[in-house]
PDB file of C-alpha atoms in Angstrom:
ATOM      1  CA  MET A  29    -172.883 120.265 -92.414  1.00 50.00           C
ATOM      2  CA  ASP A  30    -169.497 118.621 -90.957  1.00 66.00           C
ATOM      3  CA  ALA A  31    -169.143 115.389 -92.535  1.00 83.00           C
ATOM      4  CA  ARG A  32    -167.496 114.039 -89.664  1.00 94.00           C
ATOM      5  CA  PRO A  33    -169.316 111.700 -86.760  1.00 98.00           C
ATOM      6  CA  THR A  34    -170.088 113.970 -83.354  1.00 98.00           C
ATOM      7  CA  LEU A  35    -168.142 112.609 -80.549  1.00 98.00           C
ATOM      8  CA  LEU A  36    -170.653 112.270 -77.502  1.00 98.00           C
ATOM      9  CA  VAL A  37    -168.216 111.757 -74.330  1.00 98.00           C
ATOM     10  CA  ILE A  38    -170.469 109.169 -72.163  1.00 98.00           C
ATOM     11  CA  ALA A  39    -169.568 109.888 -68.324  1.00 97.00           C
ATOM     12  CA  HIS A  40    -171.354 108.121 -65.191  1.00 95.00           C
ATOM     13  CA  GLY A  41    -172.666 111.469 -63.643  1.00 96.00           C
ATOM     14  CA  SER A  42    -171.928 112.467 -59.881  1.00 96.00           C
ATOM     15  CA  ARG A  43    -173.705 114.466 -56.663  1.00 96.00           C
ATOM     16  CA  ASP A  44    -170.444 115.788 -56.315  1.00 97.00           C
ATOM     17  CA  PRO A  45    -170.070 118.817 -58.876  1.00 97.00           C
ATOM     18  CA  ARG A  46    -166.454 118.636 -58.764  1.00 98.00           C
ATOM     19  CA  HIS A  47    -166.883 115.215 -61.014  1.00 98.00           C
ATOM     20  CA  ALA A  48    -169.578 117.656 -64.100  1.00 98.00           C
ATOM     21  CA  ALA A  49    -166.635 120.893 -63.606  1.00 98.00           C
ATOM     22  CA  THR A  50    -163.983 117.966 -64.508  1.00 98.00           C
ATOM     23  CA  VAL A  51    -165.467 116.111 -66.960  1.00 98.00           C
ATOM     24  CA  SER A  52    -166.719 119.914 -68.882  1.00 98.00           C
ATOM     25  CA  ALA A  53    -162.898 120.410 -68.370  1.00 98.00           C
ATOM     26  CA  LEU A  54    -161.789 117.744 -70.234  1.00 98.00           C
ATOM     27  CA  CYS A  55    -163.678 117.719 -73.477  1.00 98.00           C
ATOM     28  CA  ALA A  56    -162.657 121.636 -73.502  1.00 98.00           C
ATOM     29  CA  ARG A  57    -159.203 120.567 -74.001  1.00 98.00           C
ATOM     30  CA  VAL A  58    -160.621 117.799 -76.363  1.00 98.00           C
ATOM     31  CA  ARG A  59    -162.143 121.201 -78.389  1.00 98.00           C
ATOM     32  CA  SER A  60    -158.939 122.733 -78.528  1.00 98.00           C
ATOM     33  CA  LEU A  61    -156.740 119.808 -79.267  1.00 98.00           C
ATOM     34  CA  ARG A  62    -158.768 119.246 -82.758  1.00 97.00           C
ATOM     35  CA  PRO A  63    -160.968 122.550 -83.858  1.00 96.00           C
ATOM     36  CA  GLY A  64    -164.394 122.022 -85.724  1.00 95.00           C
ATOM     37  CA  LEU A  65    -164.596 118.837 -83.667  1.00 98.00           C
ATOM     38  CA  ARG A  66    -168.505 118.348 -82.124  1.00 98.00           C
ATOM     39  CA  VAL A  67    -167.491 117.310 -78.763  1.00 98.00           C
ATOM     40  CA  GLU A  68    -171.085 116.829 -76.334  1.00 98.00           C
ATOM     41  CA  VAL A  69    -171.281 115.577 -72.695  1.00 98.00           C
ATOM     42  CA  GLY A  70    -174.220 113.348 -71.862  1.00 98.00           C
ATOM     43  CA  TYR A  71    -174.332 111.883 -68.569  1.00 98.00           C
ATOM     44  CA  LEU A  72    -175.544 108.429 -66.855  1.00 97.00           C
ATOM     45  CA  ASP A  73    -176.491 109.391 -63.592  1.00 96.00           C
ATOM     46  CA  PHE A  74    -177.257 112.601 -61.446  1.00 96.00           C
ATOM     47  CA  ASN A  75    -176.238 114.977 -64.474  1.00 97.00           C
ATOM     48  CA  ALA A  76    -177.830 116.911 -67.154  1.00 97.00           C
ATOM     49  CA  PRO A  77    -177.714 116.336 -69.520  1.00 98.00           C
ATOM     50  CA  ARG A  78    -178.941 112.508 -69.406  1.00 98.00           C
ATOM     51  CA  VAL A  79    -177.776 110.691 -72.514  1.00 98.00           C
ATOM     52  CA  PRO A  80    -181.161 109.931 -74.128  1.00 98.00           C
ATOM     53  CA  ARG A  81    -181.871 113.229 -74.108  1.00 98.00           C
ATOM     54  CA  VAL A  82    -178.872 114.910 -76.068  1.00 98.00           C
ATOM     55  CA  LEU A  83    -178.641 112.255 -78.834  1.00 98.00           C
ATOM     56  CA  GLU A  84    -182.886 113.324 -79.293  1.00 98.00           C
ATOM     57  CA  ARG A  85    -181.216 116.765 -79.342  1.00 98.00           C
ATOM     58  CA  LEU A  86    -178.908 115.874 -82.210  1.00 98.00           C
ATOM     59  CA  SER A  87    -180.984 114.308 -84.427  1.00 98.00           C
ATOM     60  CA  ALA A  88    -183.531 117.129 -84.678  1.00 98.00           C
ATOM     61  CA  GLU A  89    -180.822 118.927 -85.366  1.00 97.00           C
ATOM     62  CA  GLY A  90    -180.094 117.028 -88.707  1.00 97.00           C
ATOM     63  CA  ILE A  91    -176.602 114.991 -87.383  1.00 97.00           C
ATOM     64  CA  ARG A  92    -176.964 111.259 -88.584  1.00 97.00           C
ATOM     65  CA  GLU A  93    -173.874 109.766 -87.100  1.00 98.00           C
ATOM     66  CA  VAL A  94    -172.981 109.586 -83.519  1.00 98.00           C
ATOM     67  CA  VAL A  95    -169.986 108.320 -81.657  1.00 98.00           C
ATOM     68  CA  ALA A  96    -170.168 108.066 -78.141  1.00 98.00           C
ATOM     69  CA  LEU A  97    -167.184 106.734 -76.039  1.00 98.00           C
ATOM     70  CA  PRO A  98    -167.684 105.813 -72.428  1.00 98.00           C
ATOM     71  CA  LEU A  99    -165.299 108.138 -70.067  1.00 98.00           C
ATOM     72  CA  LEU A 100    -164.572 104.704 -68.385  1.00 97.00           C
ATOM     73  CA  LEU A 101    -161.366 103.075 -67.567  1.00 97.00           C
ATOM     74  CA  THR A 102    -162.474  99.431 -67.221  1.00 95.00           C
ATOM     75  CA  ARG A 103    -164.705  97.377 -69.365  1.00 92.00           C
ATOM     76  CA  ALA A 104    -166.920  96.605 -66.731  1.00 87.00           C
ATOM     77  CA  PHE A 105    -170.706  96.683 -66.088  1.00 85.00           C
ATOM     78  CA  HIS A 106    -171.060 100.411 -67.516  1.00 87.00           C
ATOM     79  CA  ALA A 107    -169.723  99.724 -70.069  1.00 92.00           C
ATOM     80  CA  LYS A 108    -170.936  96.078 -70.776  1.00 93.00           C
ATOM     81  CA  SER A 109    -174.353  96.664 -69.790  1.00 92.00           C
ATOM     82  CA  ASP A 110    -175.499 100.237 -68.730  1.00 95.00           C
ATOM     83  CA  ILE A 111    -174.141 101.985 -72.013  1.00 97.00           C
ATOM     84  CA  PRO A 112    -175.844  99.936 -75.068  1.00 97.00           C
ATOM     85  CA  SER A 113    -179.166  99.329 -73.229  1.00 97.00           C
ATOM     86  CA  VAL A 114    -179.374 103.401 -73.208  1.00 97.00           C
ATOM     87  CA  LEU A 115    -177.709 103.553 -76.299  1.00 98.00           C
ATOM     88  CA  ARG A 116    -180.174 100.698 -77.423  1.00 97.00           C
ATOM     89  CA  GLU A 117    -183.727 102.120 -76.148  1.00 98.00           C
ATOM     90  CA  THR A 118    -182.545 105.440 -77.512  1.00 98.00           C
ATOM     91  CA  THR A 119    -181.719 104.800 -80.780  1.00 97.00           C
ATOM     92  CA  ALA A 120    -184.341 102.990 -81.719  1.00 98.00           C
ATOM     93  CA  ARG A 121    -186.154 105.768 -80.735  1.00 97.00           C
ATOM     94  CA  LEU A 122    -184.439 107.726 -82.926  1.00 98.00           C
ATOM     95  CA  PRO A 123    -184.259 105.637 -86.995  1.00 95.00           C
ATOM     96  CA  LEU A 124    -182.018 108.021 -88.393  1.00 97.00           C
ATOM     97  CA  LEU A 125    -179.298 108.217 -86.357  1.00 98.00           C
ATOM     98  CA  THR A 126    -176.864 106.143 -86.154  1.00 97.00           C
ATOM     99  CA  VAL A 127    -174.651 105.544 -83.096  1.00 98.00           C
ATOM    100  CA  ARG A 128    -171.008 103.286 -82.285  1.00 97.00           C
ATOM    101  CA  GLN A 129    -169.961 102.829 -79.201  1.00 97.00           C
ATOM    102  CA  ALA A 130    -166.054 103.204 -79.115  1.00 98.00           C
ATOM    103  CA  ASP A 131    -163.807 101.908 -77.057  1.00 97.00           C
ATOM    104  CA  VAL A 132    -163.501 102.373 -72.576  1.00 97.00           C
ATOM    105  CA  LEU A 133    -160.332 104.301 -71.839  1.00 98.00           C
ATOM    106  CA  GLY A 134    -158.352 101.694 -70.488  1.00 97.00           C
ATOM    107  CA  PRO A 135    -155.663 100.831 -71.010  1.00 97.00           C
ATOM    108  CA  SER A 136    -152.920 102.628 -72.294  1.00 98.00           C
ATOM    109  CA  SER A 137    -149.706 104.260 -71.935  1.00 97.00           C
ATOM    110  CA  LEU A 138    -151.333 107.315 -71.841  1.00 98.00           C
ATOM    111  CA  LEU A 139    -152.592 106.402 -68.868  1.00 98.00           C
ATOM    112  CA  THR A 140    -150.177 105.512 -67.108  1.00 98.00           C
ATOM    113  CA  ASP A 141    -147.965 109.248 -68.910  1.00 98.00           C
ATOM    114  CA  ALA A 142    -150.849 110.355 -66.029  1.00 98.00           C
ATOM    115  CA  LEU A 143    -150.372 108.723 -63.559  1.00 98.00           C
ATOM    116  CA  GLU A 144    -146.249 109.977 -63.596  1.00 97.00           C
ATOM    117  CA  ARG A 145    -147.261 113.531 -64.240  1.00 98.00           C
ATOM    118  CA  ARG A 146    -149.577 113.638 -61.276  1.00 98.00           C
ATOM    119  CA  LEU A 147    -147.124 111.639 -59.635  1.00 98.00           C
ATOM    120  CA  ALA A 148    -144.433 114.262 -60.286  1.00 98.00           C
ATOM    121  CA  GLN A 149    -147.755 117.194 -58.929  1.00 98.00           C
ATOM    122  CA  ALA A 150    -147.553 115.984 -56.139  1.00 98.00           C
ATOM    123  CA  GLY A 151    -143.844 116.302 -55.802  1.00 97.00           C
ATOM    124  CA  LEU A 152    -141.764 112.710 -56.699  1.00 96.00           C
ATOM    125  CA  ARG A 153    -138.930 113.291 -58.680  1.00 94.00           C
ATOM    126  CA  PRO A 154    -136.947 110.578 -61.502  1.00 89.00           C
ATOM    127  CA  GLY A 155    -134.516 109.885 -59.345  1.00 93.00           C
ATOM    128  CA  ASP A 156    -136.953 108.540 -56.487  1.00 95.00           C
ATOM    129  CA  ARG A 157    -138.308 105.965 -58.719  1.00 94.00           C
ATOM    130  CA  ARG A 158    -136.454 103.272 -56.909  1.00 95.00           C
ATOM    131  CA  SER A 159    -137.521 103.782 -53.597  1.00 96.00           C
ATOM    132  CA  THR A 160    -140.707 103.968 -53.969  1.00 98.00           C
ATOM    133  CA  GLY A 161    -143.311 102.461 -53.887  1.00 98.00           C
ATOM    134  CA  VAL A 162    -146.716 102.610 -55.627  1.00 98.00           C
ATOM    135  CA  VAL A 163    -150.252 102.322 -55.312  1.00 98.00           C
ATOM    136  CA  LEU A 164    -152.514 102.098 -57.931  1.00 98.00           C
ATOM    137  CA  ALA A 165    -156.160 102.854 -56.346  1.00 98.00           C
ATOM    138  CA  SER A 166    -158.973 102.499 -58.422  1.00 98.00           C
ATOM    139  CA  ALA A 167    -162.329 103.169 -58.076  1.00 96.00           C
ATOM    140  CA  GLY A 168    -162.873  99.029 -58.391  1.00 94.00           C
ATOM    141  CA  SER A 169    -165.704  96.542 -60.015  1.00 93.00           C
ATOM    142  CA  SER A 170    -167.719  92.840 -58.645  1.00 91.00           C
ATOM    143  CA  ASP A 171    -166.267  92.626 -62.245  1.00 93.00           C
ATOM    144  CA  PRO A 172    -163.265  90.257 -62.429  1.00 93.00           C
ATOM    145  CA  GLU A 173    -161.882  91.473 -65.763  1.00 93.00           C
ATOM    146  CA  ALA A 174    -161.290  95.011 -65.122  1.00 94.00           C
ATOM    147  CA  ILE A 175    -160.099  93.723 -61.850  1.00 95.00           C
ATOM    148  CA  ALA A 176    -158.004  91.613 -64.162  1.00 96.00           C
ATOM    149  CA  VAL A 177    -157.312  94.525 -66.352  1.00 96.00           C
ATOM    150  CA  ILE A 178    -156.221  96.688 -63.464  1.00 97.00           C
ATOM    151  CA  ALA A 179    -153.924  93.937 -62.074  1.00 97.00           C
ATOM    152  CA  GLU A 180    -151.788  93.392 -65.377  1.00 98.00           C
ATOM    153  CA  ILE A 181    -151.684  97.026 -65.540  1.00 98.00           C
ATOM    154  CA  ALA A 182    -150.164  98.008 -62.480  1.00 98.00           C
ATOM    155  CA  ARG A 183    -147.192  94.817 -62.780  1.00 98.00           C
ATOM    156  CA  GLU A 184    -146.690  96.045 -66.633  1.00 98.00           C
ATOM    157  CA  TRP A 185    -146.132  99.587 -65.058  1.00 98.00           C
ATOM    158  CA  ARG A 186    -143.487  98.747 -62.825  1.00 97.00           C
ATOM    159  CA  HIS A 187    -142.260  97.305 -65.419  1.00 96.00           C
ATOM    160  CA  THR A 188    -141.740  99.969 -67.898  1.00 96.00           C
ATOM    161  CA  ALA A 189    -140.725 102.833 -65.010  1.00 95.00           C
ATOM    162  CA  GLY A 190    -139.211 100.960 -62.752  1.00 95.00           C
ATOM    163  CA  TRP A 191    -140.890 101.431 -59.641  1.00 97.00           C
ATOM    164  CA  CYS A 192    -139.554  99.520 -56.518  1.00 96.00           C
ATOM    165  CA  ALA A 193    -142.689  98.362 -55.933  1.00 98.00           C
ATOM    166  CA  VAL A 194    -146.561  99.293 -58.227  1.00 98.00           C
ATOM    167  CA  ARG A 195    -149.680  96.915 -56.224  1.00 98.00           C
ATOM    168  CA  PRO A 196    -153.590  97.868 -56.841  1.00 98.00           C
ATOM    169  CA  ALA A 197    -155.900  99.142 -54.746  1.00 98.00           C
ATOM    170  CA  PHE A 198    -159.421  99.491 -55.052  1.00 98.00           C
ATOM    171  CA  ALA A 199    -161.916 101.976 -53.086  1.00 97.00           C
ATOM    172  CA  SER A 200    -165.184  99.694 -53.510  1.00 96.00           C
ATOM    173  CA  ALA A 201    -165.934  95.900 -54.457  1.00 92.00           C
ATOM    174  CA  SER A 202    -162.109  94.987 -54.178  1.00 93.00           C
ATOM    175  CA  LEU A 203    -159.859  93.651 -51.937  1.00 96.00           C
ATOM    176  CA  PRO A 204    -157.042  95.440 -51.392  1.00 97.00           C
ATOM    177  CA  ARG A 205    -158.253  98.459 -49.878  1.00 98.00           C
ATOM    178  CA  THR A 206    -155.868 102.035 -49.850  1.00 98.00           C
ATOM    179  CA  ALA A 207    -154.988 101.841 -46.265  1.00 98.00           C
ATOM    180  CA  ASP A 208    -153.977  98.188 -46.827  1.00 98.00           C
ATOM    181  CA  ALA A 209    -152.429  98.059 -49.620  1.00 98.00           C
ATOM    182  CA  VAL A 210    -149.875 101.600 -47.978  1.00 98.00           C
ATOM    183  CA  ARG A 211    -149.490  99.506 -44.993  1.00 98.00           C
ATOM    184  CA  GLU A 212    -148.017  95.760 -46.876  1.00 98.00           C
ATOM    185  CA  LEU A 213    -146.063  97.944 -49.279  1.00 98.00           C
ATOM    186  CA  ARG A 214    -144.697  99.626 -45.471  1.00 98.00           C
ATOM    187  CA  ALA A 215    -144.579  95.970 -43.832  1.00 97.00           C
ATOM    188  CA  GLU A 216    -142.010  94.926 -47.234  1.00 97.00           C
ATOM    189  CA  GLY A 217    -139.704  97.591 -46.353  1.00 97.00           C
ATOM    190  CA  VAL A 218    -140.295  99.922 -49.015  1.00 97.00           C
ATOM    191  CA  GLY A 219    -139.115 103.227 -48.031  1.00 92.00           C
ATOM    192  CA  ARG A 220    -141.800 105.294 -49.867  1.00 97.00           C
ATOM    193  CA  VAL A 221    -145.395 104.711 -51.127  1.00 98.00           C
ATOM    194  CA  ALA A 222    -147.013 107.357 -53.186  1.00 98.00           C
ATOM    195  CA  VAL A 223    -150.970 106.864 -54.163  1.00 98.00           C
ATOM    196  CA  ALA A 224    -151.842 107.685 -57.141  1.00 98.00           C
ATOM    197  CA  PRO A 225    -155.866 107.744 -57.848  1.00 98.00           C
ATOM    198  CA  TYR A 226    -156.543 105.633 -60.933  1.00 98.00           C
ATOM    199  CA  VAL A 227    -160.095 107.735 -60.946  1.00 98.00           C
ATOM    200  CA  ILE A 228    -160.848 110.593 -64.130  1.00 98.00           C
ATOM    201  CA  ALA A 229    -162.162 113.173 -61.664  1.00 98.00           C
ATOM    202  CA  PRO A 230    -162.718 113.780 -58.197  1.00 97.00           C
ATOM    203  CA  GLY A 231    -166.447 111.867 -56.206  1.00 96.00           C
ATOM    204  CA  PHE A 232    -167.214 109.887 -53.131  1.00 96.00           C
ATOM    205  CA  LEU A 233    -165.204 106.832 -54.389  1.00 96.00           C
ATOM    206  CA  PRO A 234    -161.555 109.356 -54.763  1.00 97.00           C
ATOM    207  CA  ASP A 235    -162.098 111.081 -51.643  1.00 98.00           C
ATOM    208  CA  ARG A 236    -162.564 107.921 -49.552  1.00 98.00           C
ATOM    209  CA  ILE A 237    -158.883 106.539 -51.587  1.00 98.00           C
ATOM    210  CA  ALA A 238    -157.188 110.094 -50.256  1.00 98.00           C
ATOM    211  CA  ALA A 239    -158.914 109.474 -46.916  1.00 98.00           C
ATOM    212  CA  GLY A 240    -156.941 105.844 -47.097  1.00 98.00           C
ATOM    213  CA  ALA A 241    -153.822 106.954 -48.115  1.00 98.00           C
ATOM    214  CA  ARG A 242    -154.296 110.340 -45.405  1.00 98.00           C
ATOM    215  CA  GLU A 243    -155.418 107.329 -42.612  1.00 98.00           C
ATOM    216  CA  ALA A 244    -152.689 104.742 -43.652  1.00 98.00           C
ATOM    217  CA  ARG A 245    -150.320 107.771 -44.079  1.00 98.00           C
ATOM    218  CA  ALA A 246    -148.443 108.325 -47.440  1.00 98.00           C
ATOM    219  CA  ASP A 247    -145.970 109.619 -48.474  1.00 98.00           C
ATOM    220  CA  VAL A 248    -147.454 111.282 -51.383  1.00 98.00           C
ATOM    221  CA  LEU A 249    -151.439 111.386 -52.631  1.00 98.00           C
ATOM    222  CA  ALA A 250    -150.802 112.471 -56.284  1.00 98.00           C
ATOM    223  CA  PRO A 251    -154.128 113.600 -57.921  1.00 98.00           C
ATOM    224  CA  VAL A 252    -156.796 112.409 -60.006  1.00 98.00           C
ATOM    225  CA  LEU A 253    -156.597 112.264 -63.314  1.00 98.00           C
ATOM    226  CA  GLY A 254    -158.410 114.985 -64.576  1.00 98.00           C
ATOM    227  CA  ALA A 255    -158.243 117.009 -67.676  1.00 98.00           C
ATOM    228  CA  ALA A 256    -154.681 115.614 -68.167  1.00 98.00           C
ATOM    229  CA  PRO A 257    -153.967 116.851 -71.986  1.00 98.00           C
ATOM    230  CA  GLU A 258    -152.646 113.262 -71.963  1.00 98.00           C
ATOM    231  CA  LEU A 259    -156.605 111.901 -71.173  1.00 98.00           C
ATOM    232  CA  ALA A 260    -157.460 114.249 -74.413  1.00 98.00           C
ATOM    233  CA  ARG A 261    -155.614 112.481 -76.636  1.00 98.00           C
ATOM    234  CA  LEU A 262    -157.034 108.918 -75.379  1.00 98.00           C
ATOM    235  CA  LEU A 263    -160.420 111.037 -75.994  1.00 98.00           C
ATOM    236  CA  LEU A 264    -159.622 111.279 -79.364  1.00 98.00           C
ATOM    237  CA  ARG A 265    -157.182 108.155 -80.473  1.00 98.00           C
ATOM    238  CA  ARG A 266    -160.202 106.652 -79.250  1.00 98.00           C
ATOM    239  CA  TYR A 267    -163.236 108.494 -81.868  1.00 98.00           C
ATOM    240  CA  ASP A 268    -160.534 108.049 -84.035  1.00 98.00           C
ATOM    241  CA  ARG A 269    -160.091 104.445 -83.955  1.00 97.00           C
ATOM    242  CA  SER A 270    -164.097 103.891 -83.794  1.00 97.00           C
ATOM    243  CA  VAL A 271    -164.560 105.651 -86.304  1.00 97.00           C
ATOM    244  CA  ALA A 272    -161.459 104.409 -89.172  1.00 96.00           C
ATOM    245  CA  ASP A 273    -163.329 101.210 -87.861  1.00 94.00           C
ATOM    246  CA  ARG A 274    -166.579 101.982 -89.071  1.00 88.00           C
ATOM    247  CA  ALA A 275    -164.773 103.073 -92.562  1.00 84.00           C
ATOM    248  CA  ARG A 276    -163.052  99.811 -93.252  1.00 79.00           C
ATOM    249  CA  GLY A 277    -166.640  98.247 -92.071  1.00 75.00           C
ATOM    250  CA  ASP A 278    -168.096  99.924 -94.652  1.00 68.00           C
ATOM    251  CA  LEU A 279    -165.874  99.085 -97.459  1.00 48.00           C
ATOM    252  CA  ALA A 280    -165.677  95.609 -96.563  1.00 51.00           C
ATOM    253  CA  ALA A 281    -169.764  95.461 -97.113  1.00 46.00           C
ATOM    254  CA  LEU A 282    -169.145  97.584-100.229  1.00 46.00           C
ATOM    255  CA  ILE A 283    -166.601  95.167-101.848  1.00 47.00           C
ATOM    256  CA  ALA A 284    -169.207  91.792-100.134  1.00 46.00           C
TER     257      ALA A 284
END
């Protein structure tokens, strides 16, 4: 049996079938980058299999260690509450299984690399940066920490990439909305406005972002991050960090 922990990617789930298809494609890319690593998917809601069922199956198959990786871009309610609760409740029934929750994906330079890939696919060229304002459109959250992180990503991305401006926007829970952010950039004299969805998979909120971009007549609308190669590498980076942290903890306990 492979001694490496199994990677369990935890996705939120959606009634939109494009969501699960995108998650499957992303996990397939992860497997292609790390042959032999077992990669499973579990959902919190809407889709199957749900996280508890996956963990129960893995335990029954003799798997003893799992890295549970939230497919989330910010550390908000799902990462802080929902996922830990599900993992605690399930592992309490599975005493032979050890599950370690990895960090969320963002922030990371790999994510901004993926955003730039999507903007290039939508037609932006390197020479357009100085005249283009970007709306960094995320799903939104009521968690102040998550909102602050999105704002900081926008500031840092403008600084490092040389965009004319980068403004955060949100599809729910927070303001401004995508259309309002586009209009604000226009009012400030920005000649070209691009909307970059800071979301992984299609669904209701990404569709709301796209509708806002069309309503305000943004010049460019990038696709969602999807199964971008940068995103797949980031999943493996978070997995490796979790495995290394556990190894260091085991070593410290042994020395003590």
